[in-house]
Short mmCIF file of C-alpha atoms in Angstrom, two decimals:
data_model
loop_
_atom_site.label_atom_id
_atom_site.label_comp_id
_atom_site.label_asym_id
_atom_site.label_seq_id
_atom_site.Cartn_x
_atom_site.Cartn_y
_atom_site.Cartn_z
CA UNK A 26 58.00 208.45 36.44
CA UNK A 27 58.73 210.61 39.03
CA UNK A 28 61.38 209.68 41.51
CA UNK A 29 58.90 209.95 44.65
CA UNK A 30 56.58 207.56 43.06
CA UNK A 31 59.67 205.25 42.28
CA UNK A 32 60.36 205.08 45.59
CA UNK A 33 56.86 204.39 46.74
CA UNK A 34 56.61 201.74 44.57
CA UNK A 35 60.02 200.20 45.61
CA UNK A 36 58.84 200.01 49.33
CA UNK A 37 55.23 198.78 48.28
CA UNK A 38 57.28 195.92 46.49
CA UNK A 39 59.09 195.26 49.87
CA UNK A 40 56.07 195.54 52.02
CA UNK A 41 54.33 193.07 50.36
CA UNK A 42 57.30 190.73 49.53
CA UNK A 43 57.67 190.91 53.41
CA UNK A 44 54.31 189.81 53.97
CA UNK A 45 53.93 187.12 51.57
CA UNK A 46 57.20 185.63 52.89
CA UNK A 47 55.83 185.78 56.58
CA UNK A 48 52.33 184.54 55.20
CA UNK A 49 54.22 181.54 53.60
CA UNK A 50 56.15 181.03 56.81
CA UNK A 51 53.07 181.01 59.00
CA UNK A 52 51.66 178.58 56.77
CA UNK A 53 54.80 176.29 56.96
CA UNK A 54 54.73 176.34 60.70
CA UNK A 55 50.90 175.83 60.59
CA UNK A 56 51.49 172.62 58.87
CA UNK A 57 54.53 171.80 61.00
CA UNK A 58 52.04 172.25 64.22
CA UNK A 59 49.41 170.13 63.14
CA UNK A 60 51.77 166.85 62.06
CA UNK A 61 52.83 167.60 66.18
CA UNK A 62 49.44 167.75 66.89
CA UNK A 63 48.43 164.42 65.38
CA UNK A 64 51.83 163.16 66.92
CA UNK A 65 50.64 163.88 70.16
CA UNK A 66 53.31 166.34 71.17
CA UNK A 67 51.00 168.68 72.40
CA UNK A 68 53.35 170.90 74.03
CA UNK A 69 55.34 171.67 71.04
CA UNK A 70 51.87 171.94 68.87
CA UNK A 71 50.68 174.65 71.52
CA UNK A 72 54.02 176.56 71.40
CA UNK A 73 53.86 176.94 67.53
CA UNK A 74 50.06 178.02 67.34
CA UNK A 75 50.74 180.45 69.90
CA UNK A 76 53.48 181.94 67.78
CA UNK A 77 51.34 181.96 64.86
CA UNK A 78 48.61 183.91 66.67
CA UNK A 79 50.85 186.39 67.88
CA UNK A 80 51.62 187.74 64.53
CA UNK A 81 49.07 190.60 63.88
CA UNK A 82 49.65 190.07 60.06
CA UNK A 83 48.07 186.64 59.97
CA UNK A 84 45.09 186.57 57.47
CA UNK A 85 41.61 185.68 58.42
CA UNK A 86 41.34 182.16 57.51
CA UNK A 87 45.00 181.13 58.53
CA UNK A 88 43.66 182.71 62.06
CA UNK A 89 40.41 180.74 62.09
CA UNK A 90 42.68 177.40 61.45
CA UNK A 91 45.12 177.85 63.85
CA UNK A 92 42.62 179.01 66.33
CA UNK A 93 40.93 175.45 65.73
CA UNK A 94 43.88 173.31 66.08
CA UNK A 95 45.11 175.66 68.98
CA UNK A 96 42.05 174.71 70.79
CA UNK A 97 42.18 170.71 70.01
CA UNK A 98 45.67 170.70 71.29
CA UNK A 99 45.00 172.37 74.58
CA UNK A 100 41.78 169.98 75.15
CA UNK A 101 43.99 166.99 74.47
CA UNK A 102 46.89 168.40 76.39
CA UNK A 103 44.05 168.91 79.39
CA UNK A 104 44.63 172.41 79.25
CA UNK A 105 41.32 172.88 80.19
CA UNK A 106 41.48 177.00 80.83
CA UNK A 107 43.43 177.76 77.67
CA UNK A 108 40.60 175.31 75.66
CA UNK A 109 37.73 177.45 77.14
CA UNK A 110 39.80 181.02 76.03
CA UNK A 111 40.31 179.79 72.73
CA UNK A 112 36.76 178.58 72.38
CA UNK A 113 35.34 182.09 73.36
CA UNK A 114 37.84 183.85 71.05
CA UNK A 115 36.42 181.52 67.89
CA UNK A 116 33.04 182.58 68.85
CA UNK A 117 33.78 186.07 68.96
CA UNK A 118 34.99 185.66 65.50
CA UNK A 119 31.51 184.05 64.58
CA UNK A 120 32.17 180.25 64.86
CA UNK A 121 31.12 177.55 67.29
CA UNK A 122 32.24 174.09 66.62
CA UNK A 123 30.12 171.17 68.15
CA UNK A 124 33.35 169.07 68.43
CA UNK A 125 35.29 171.41 70.25
CA UNK A 126 32.31 171.63 72.82
CA UNK A 127 32.08 167.86 73.07
CA UNK A 128 35.82 167.46 73.69
CA UNK A 129 35.61 170.08 76.29
CA UNK A 130 32.39 168.46 77.72
CA UNK A 131 34.40 165.27 77.96
CA UNK A 132 37.46 166.72 79.68
CA UNK A 133 35.29 168.17 82.54
CA UNK A 134 33.92 163.86 82.56
CA UNK A 135 37.40 163.18 83.86
CA UNK A 136 37.45 159.81 81.98
CA UNK A 137 41.13 159.23 82.50
CA UNK A 138 41.16 160.64 85.98
CA UNK A 139 43.75 163.59 84.87
CA UNK A 140 42.09 165.77 87.42
CA UNK A 141 41.27 165.45 91.15
CA UNK A 142 37.29 164.89 90.36
CA UNK A 143 34.73 165.21 87.44
CA UNK A 144 32.63 168.45 86.88
CA UNK A 145 29.66 166.99 85.66
CA UNK A 146 27.54 170.27 85.58
CA UNK A 147 30.18 171.79 83.32
CA UNK A 148 30.41 168.44 81.08
CA UNK A 149 26.71 168.74 80.85
CA UNK A 150 26.50 172.46 79.72
CA UNK A 151 29.23 171.94 77.05
CA UNK A 152 28.01 168.61 75.60
CA UNK A 153 24.17 170.42 75.33
CA UNK A 154 26.00 172.94 73.55
CA UNK A 155 27.56 170.42 71.19
CA UNK A 156 24.28 168.61 70.90
CA UNK A 157 22.76 171.88 69.75
CA UNK A 158 25.55 172.15 67.04
CA UNK A 159 24.70 168.82 65.50
CA UNK A 160 26.78 166.24 67.36
CA UNK A 161 24.76 163.33 67.73
CA UNK A 162 27.36 160.22 67.46
CA UNK A 163 27.01 157.09 69.51
CA UNK A 164 30.31 158.00 71.37
CA UNK A 165 28.96 161.45 72.11
CA UNK A 166 25.50 159.97 73.41
CA UNK A 167 27.76 158.02 75.73
CA UNK A 168 29.28 160.82 77.05
CA UNK A 169 26.20 162.89 77.37
CA UNK A 170 24.72 159.51 79.25
CA UNK A 171 27.79 159.59 81.78
CA UNK A 172 27.22 163.47 82.86
CA UNK A 173 23.49 162.75 83.41
CA UNK A 174 24.42 159.51 85.68
CA UNK A 175 26.98 161.76 87.12
CA UNK A 176 24.06 164.41 87.95
CA UNK A 177 21.84 161.68 89.31
CA UNK A 178 19.53 162.02 86.16
CA UNK A 179 19.24 158.33 85.82
CA UNK A 180 16.31 158.19 83.55
CA UNK A 181 17.74 160.92 81.02
CA UNK A 182 20.95 158.35 81.04
CA UNK A 183 18.78 155.24 80.84
CA UNK A 184 17.08 156.69 77.86
CA UNK A 185 20.34 157.61 75.86
CA UNK A 186 21.86 154.13 76.22
CA UNK A 187 18.42 152.69 75.60
CA UNK A 188 19.17 154.39 72.40
CA UNK A 189 22.82 153.25 72.04
CA UNK A 190 22.06 149.78 72.31
CA UNK A 191 19.61 149.63 69.68
CA UNK A 192 22.23 150.73 67.43
CA UNK A 193 25.55 149.44 68.27
CA UNK A 194 26.07 147.97 71.58
CA UNK A 195 29.23 147.24 73.73
CA UNK A 196 29.58 145.28 76.99
CA UNK A 197 29.74 148.66 79.13
CA UNK A 198 26.38 149.75 77.47
CA UNK A 199 24.77 147.03 78.96
CA UNK A 200 26.40 147.32 82.05
CA UNK A 201 25.74 150.96 82.36
CA UNK A 202 22.03 150.09 81.77
CA UNK A 203 22.16 147.08 84.12
CA UNK A 204 23.64 149.80 87.06
CA UNK A 205 21.18 151.96 86.18
CA UNK A 206 18.01 149.87 86.45
CA UNK A 207 19.52 148.40 89.57
CA UNK A 208 19.57 151.88 91.31
CA UNK A 209 15.85 152.64 90.08
CA UNK A 210 14.75 149.63 91.27
CA UNK A 211 14.22 147.67 88.11
CA UNK A 212 15.97 144.47 89.31
CA UNK A 213 14.48 141.75 86.47
CA UNK A 214 15.68 144.41 83.82
CA UNK A 215 18.87 144.77 85.29
CA UNK A 216 19.38 140.87 85.31
CA UNK A 217 18.68 140.69 81.63
CA UNK A 218 21.25 143.78 81.00
CA UNK A 219 23.73 141.63 82.54
CA UNK A 220 22.90 138.52 81.20
CA UNK A 221 23.25 140.61 77.56
CA UNK A 222 26.58 141.92 78.72
CA UNK A 223 27.72 138.20 79.42
CA UNK A 224 26.48 136.99 75.87
CA UNK A 225 29.08 139.83 74.24
CA UNK A 226 32.02 139.20 76.48
CA UNK A 227 31.90 136.26 79.24
CA UNK A 228 35.41 137.11 80.46
CA UNK A 229 34.68 139.82 82.79
CA UNK A 230 34.71 138.34 86.56
CA UNK A 231 32.85 141.44 87.71
CA UNK A 232 29.91 140.69 85.56
CA UNK A 233 29.27 137.07 87.25
CA UNK A 234 29.71 138.88 90.73
CA UNK A 235 27.19 141.78 89.85
CA UNK A 236 24.62 139.29 88.15
CA UNK A 237 24.79 136.81 91.34
CA UNK A 238 24.41 139.70 93.95
CA UNK A 239 21.46 140.72 91.95
CA UNK A 240 19.89 137.13 91.46
CA UNK A 241 20.49 137.20 95.73
CA UNK A 242 18.41 140.70 96.25
CA UNK A 243 15.67 138.81 93.98
CA UNK A 244 16.07 135.80 96.13
CA UNK A 245 16.77 133.44 93.28
CA UNK A 246 19.57 131.61 95.18
CA UNK A 247 19.50 128.89 92.59
CA UNK A 248 20.53 131.25 90.15
CA UNK A 249 22.77 133.08 92.02
CA UNK A 250 24.41 129.48 92.88
CA UNK A 251 24.57 128.59 89.06
CA UNK A 252 26.29 132.00 88.28
CA UNK A 253 28.77 131.81 90.96
CA UNK A 254 30.15 128.82 89.95
CA UNK A 255 30.38 129.99 86.23
CA UNK A 256 32.52 132.97 87.89
CA UNK A 257 34.60 130.31 89.92
CA UNK A 258 35.49 128.46 87.09
CA UNK A 259 36.77 131.87 85.31
CA UNK A 260 38.99 132.88 88.35
CA UNK A 261 39.37 130.08 90.68
CA UNK A 262 41.14 132.25 93.62
CA UNK A 263 38.48 135.19 93.61
CA UNK A 264 37.11 134.76 97.02
CA UNK A 265 33.93 136.79 96.68
CA UNK A 266 32.65 134.02 94.19
CA UNK A 267 32.83 131.52 96.89
CA UNK A 268 31.04 134.04 99.42
CA UNK A 269 28.36 134.78 97.50
CA UNK A 270 27.88 130.98 96.80
CA UNK A 271 28.47 130.09 100.44
CA UNK A 272 25.64 132.71 101.02
CA UNK A 273 23.27 131.60 98.79
CA UNK A 274 23.71 127.84 100.00
CA UNK A 275 22.91 129.33 103.41
CA UNK A 276 19.65 130.64 101.98
CA UNK A 277 18.74 127.69 100.40
CA UNK A 278 19.29 125.62 103.77
CA UNK A 279 22.46 123.88 102.11
CA UNK A 280 24.46 124.10 105.10
CA UNK A 281 27.08 121.33 104.09
CA UNK A 282 27.87 122.90 100.73
CA UNK A 283 27.89 126.25 102.31
CA UNK A 284 30.34 124.83 105.30
CA UNK A 285 32.79 123.32 102.50
CA UNK A 286 32.26 126.43 100.34
CA UNK A 287 33.54 128.95 103.18
CA UNK A 288 36.31 126.85 104.35
CA UNK A 289 37.70 127.21 100.98
CA UNK A 290 37.72 130.71 101.23
CA UNK A 291 39.98 130.54 104.48
CA UNK A 292 42.27 128.51 102.36
CA UNK A 293 42.81 130.98 100.23
CA UNK A 294 42.65 133.82 102.23
CA UNK A 295 42.82 133.05 106.24
CA UNK A 296 42.02 136.71 107.29
CA UNK A 297 38.48 136.46 105.78
CA UNK A 298 36.52 137.52 108.98
CA UNK A 299 32.98 137.32 106.93
CA UNK A 300 33.55 134.00 106.05
CA UNK A 301 34.35 132.97 109.51
CA UNK A 302 31.08 135.07 110.64
CA UNK A 303 29.24 132.73 108.15
CA UNK A 304 30.79 129.83 109.42
CA UNK A 305 29.31 130.63 112.67
CA UNK A 306 26.11 131.20 111.47
CA UNK A 307 26.04 127.81 109.68
CA UNK A 308 26.85 126.16 113.33
CA UNK A 309 24.03 128.24 114.83
CA UNK A 310 21.58 127.27 112.82
CA UNK A 311 22.81 123.59 113.22
CA UNK A 312 22.77 124.35 116.91
CA UNK A 313 26.37 123.51 117.57
CA UNK A 314 26.83 126.72 119.66
CA UNK A 315 30.01 126.05 120.95
CA UNK A 316 31.63 125.64 117.48
CA UNK A 317 29.60 128.72 116.78
CA UNK A 318 31.11 130.94 119.17
CA UNK A 319 34.55 129.96 117.94
CA UNK A 320 33.66 130.98 114.73
CA UNK A 321 32.60 134.24 115.83
CA UNK A 322 35.80 134.70 117.82
CA UNK A 323 37.85 133.89 114.49
CA UNK A 324 35.84 136.83 112.93
CA UNK A 325 36.52 139.26 115.84
CA UNK A 326 40.29 138.24 115.40
CA UNK A 327 40.64 139.43 112.18
CA UNK A 328 38.11 142.26 112.49
CA UNK A 329 37.77 143.42 116.18
CA UNK A 330 35.33 145.88 114.86
CA UNK A 331 33.06 143.40 113.33
CA UNK A 332 29.61 144.50 115.68
CA UNK A 333 27.66 141.61 113.87
CA UNK A 334 29.98 138.83 115.37
CA UNK A 335 29.57 140.37 119.25
CA UNK A 336 25.84 140.65 118.45
CA UNK A 337 25.70 137.01 117.26
CA UNK A 338 27.65 136.08 120.40
CA UNK A 339 25.45 137.97 122.67
CA UNK A 340 22.34 136.14 121.21
CA UNK A 341 24.02 133.01 122.27
CA UNK A 342 24.71 133.45 125.49
CA UNK A 343 21.16 135.62 125.98
CA UNK A 344 19.55 131.94 124.79
CA UNK A 345 21.33 130.27 127.22
CA UNK A 346 20.16 132.73 129.87
CA UNK A 347 23.94 133.56 130.33
CA UNK A 348 22.94 137.10 131.07
CA UNK A 349 26.65 138.68 132.30
CA UNK A 350 28.26 136.98 129.13
CA UNK A 351 25.23 138.43 126.87
CA UNK A 352 25.76 141.96 128.96
CA UNK A 353 29.29 141.99 127.91
CA UNK A 354 29.26 140.68 124.30
CA UNK A 355 26.46 143.42 123.89
CA UNK A 356 28.16 146.17 125.39
CA UNK A 357 31.32 145.59 122.98
CA UNK A 358 28.85 145.71 120.29
CA UNK A 359 27.66 149.33 121.77
CA UNK A 360 30.85 150.63 121.95
CA UNK A 361 31.97 149.97 118.64
CA UNK A 362 28.66 151.81 117.08
CA UNK A 363 26.86 153.73 119.59
CA UNK A 364 24.44 154.46 116.91
CA UNK A 365 23.01 150.82 116.02
CA UNK A 366 19.72 150.25 117.62
CA UNK A 367 20.08 146.77 117.42
CA UNK A 368 22.87 146.42 119.77
CA UNK A 369 21.11 148.85 122.34
CA UNK A 370 18.04 146.74 122.11
CA UNK A 371 19.63 143.51 122.86
CA UNK A 372 21.77 144.91 126.01
CA UNK A 373 18.41 146.14 126.83
CA UNK A 374 17.07 142.52 126.95
CA UNK A 375 20.09 141.10 128.62
CA UNK A 376 20.11 143.65 131.50
CA UNK A 377 16.07 142.55 131.74
CA UNK A 378 17.12 138.72 131.85
CA UNK A 379 19.78 139.77 134.63
CA UNK A 380 17.07 141.85 136.47
CA UNK A 381 18.46 145.00 135.86
CA UNK A 382 15.38 146.86 135.11
CA UNK A 383 16.72 150.93 135.41
CA UNK A 384 19.50 150.01 132.81
CA UNK A 385 17.11 147.70 130.65
CA UNK A 386 14.83 150.95 130.33
CA UNK A 387 17.78 153.02 129.55
CA UNK A 388 18.99 151.08 126.78
CA UNK A 389 15.45 150.79 125.51
CA UNK A 390 14.87 154.61 125.44
CA UNK A 391 18.32 154.82 123.47
CA UNK A 392 17.14 152.52 121.03
CA UNK A 393 13.81 154.38 120.02
CA UNK A 394 15.86 157.60 120.11
CA UNK A 395 17.51 155.80 117.25
CA UNK A 396 15.05 154.11 115.81
CA UNK A 397 11.23 155.43 117.20
CA UNK A 398 9.48 152.57 115.02
CA UNK A 399 11.50 149.86 116.56
CA UNK A 400 8.37 147.82 117.80
CA UNK A 401 9.79 145.29 120.04
CA UNK A 402 11.82 148.04 122.06
CA UNK A 403 8.44 149.99 122.47
CA UNK A 404 6.53 146.99 123.57
CA UNK A 405 9.36 146.08 126.08
CA UNK A 406 9.46 149.66 127.57
CA UNK A 407 6.12 149.65 128.12
CA UNK A 408 5.72 146.03 130.00
CA UNK A 409 8.71 147.35 132.23
CA UNK A 410 6.71 150.87 133.01
CA UNK A 411 3.60 149.12 133.78
CA UNK A 412 5.48 146.76 136.27
#
């Protein structure tokens, strides 16, 4: 063997030895990075994977595996841009993975509130890519439904949740379906889904509250009373249950029961201006106007911007033909909300009763400017203009 060939073989031996040693180091580092990833030590794992990828001598298989775990680590570490870059690199290498697109889409959903807001367009784009790559699990469908919901594509979301509950429903699946159906105007269907949610978990107070409120929208006040009472048994100091119960009793004209319940609210929270307002409404219906006025005063004490309280006081004074007191209350209501057509209309009635026709006409015109289909305002304006 000549001298030159011998030197060449020696050099070749050292090159291959060095390369094999480098590959072994990279494989060991890769294993360490994967372990760190599964321990949730994402920043440390990212650093290791980045170092491996900076070695130009790594083989194709190791590069592919490292890129995959580097992307997973970036996704779990909420490093969105880094994850996108690695997904694109994998794509250039001819590899696309549905799980990576799913996790990226889920990241854009902002489920853990790690960002300022969700990006539903980006979420849907990536989730649809995952779907095309064969991802079709129940958890994936939940994320896809959430993206459709965020983009106001309620029918598509509803269809997905329908598929989910036919296989493996959770309480949240039923609650999401209930909310979607309520927003779509399918109130009876929404009720059924809330009831199904209660069958699975009877400890969530929000289910009782939402179901009670839904019964009220359906004018099923007896059912509302029943569900609010169940909620109170679950959480005795949760005032929204008592308020809803009081509202339902008022609708059923069970004023004594309503009054007792609303007084319980005030015992729990004396600042509950709406409870004082409802007590005022009860006493007005019972024609105890002075007590009603006192309760409205209490409502205003705890919420001086509560327009409805001023309006109800003004209506009492209007019915008593105490026009200047009515004008005072309605004027405050208008000042609190200049775009509230009803306030302008009642102020016009008070002005008209006080024989201040020009002021009445001005308020009626403001009423119609805000709501040109206000029939009573149009009718009174025509009557005054004919005089």
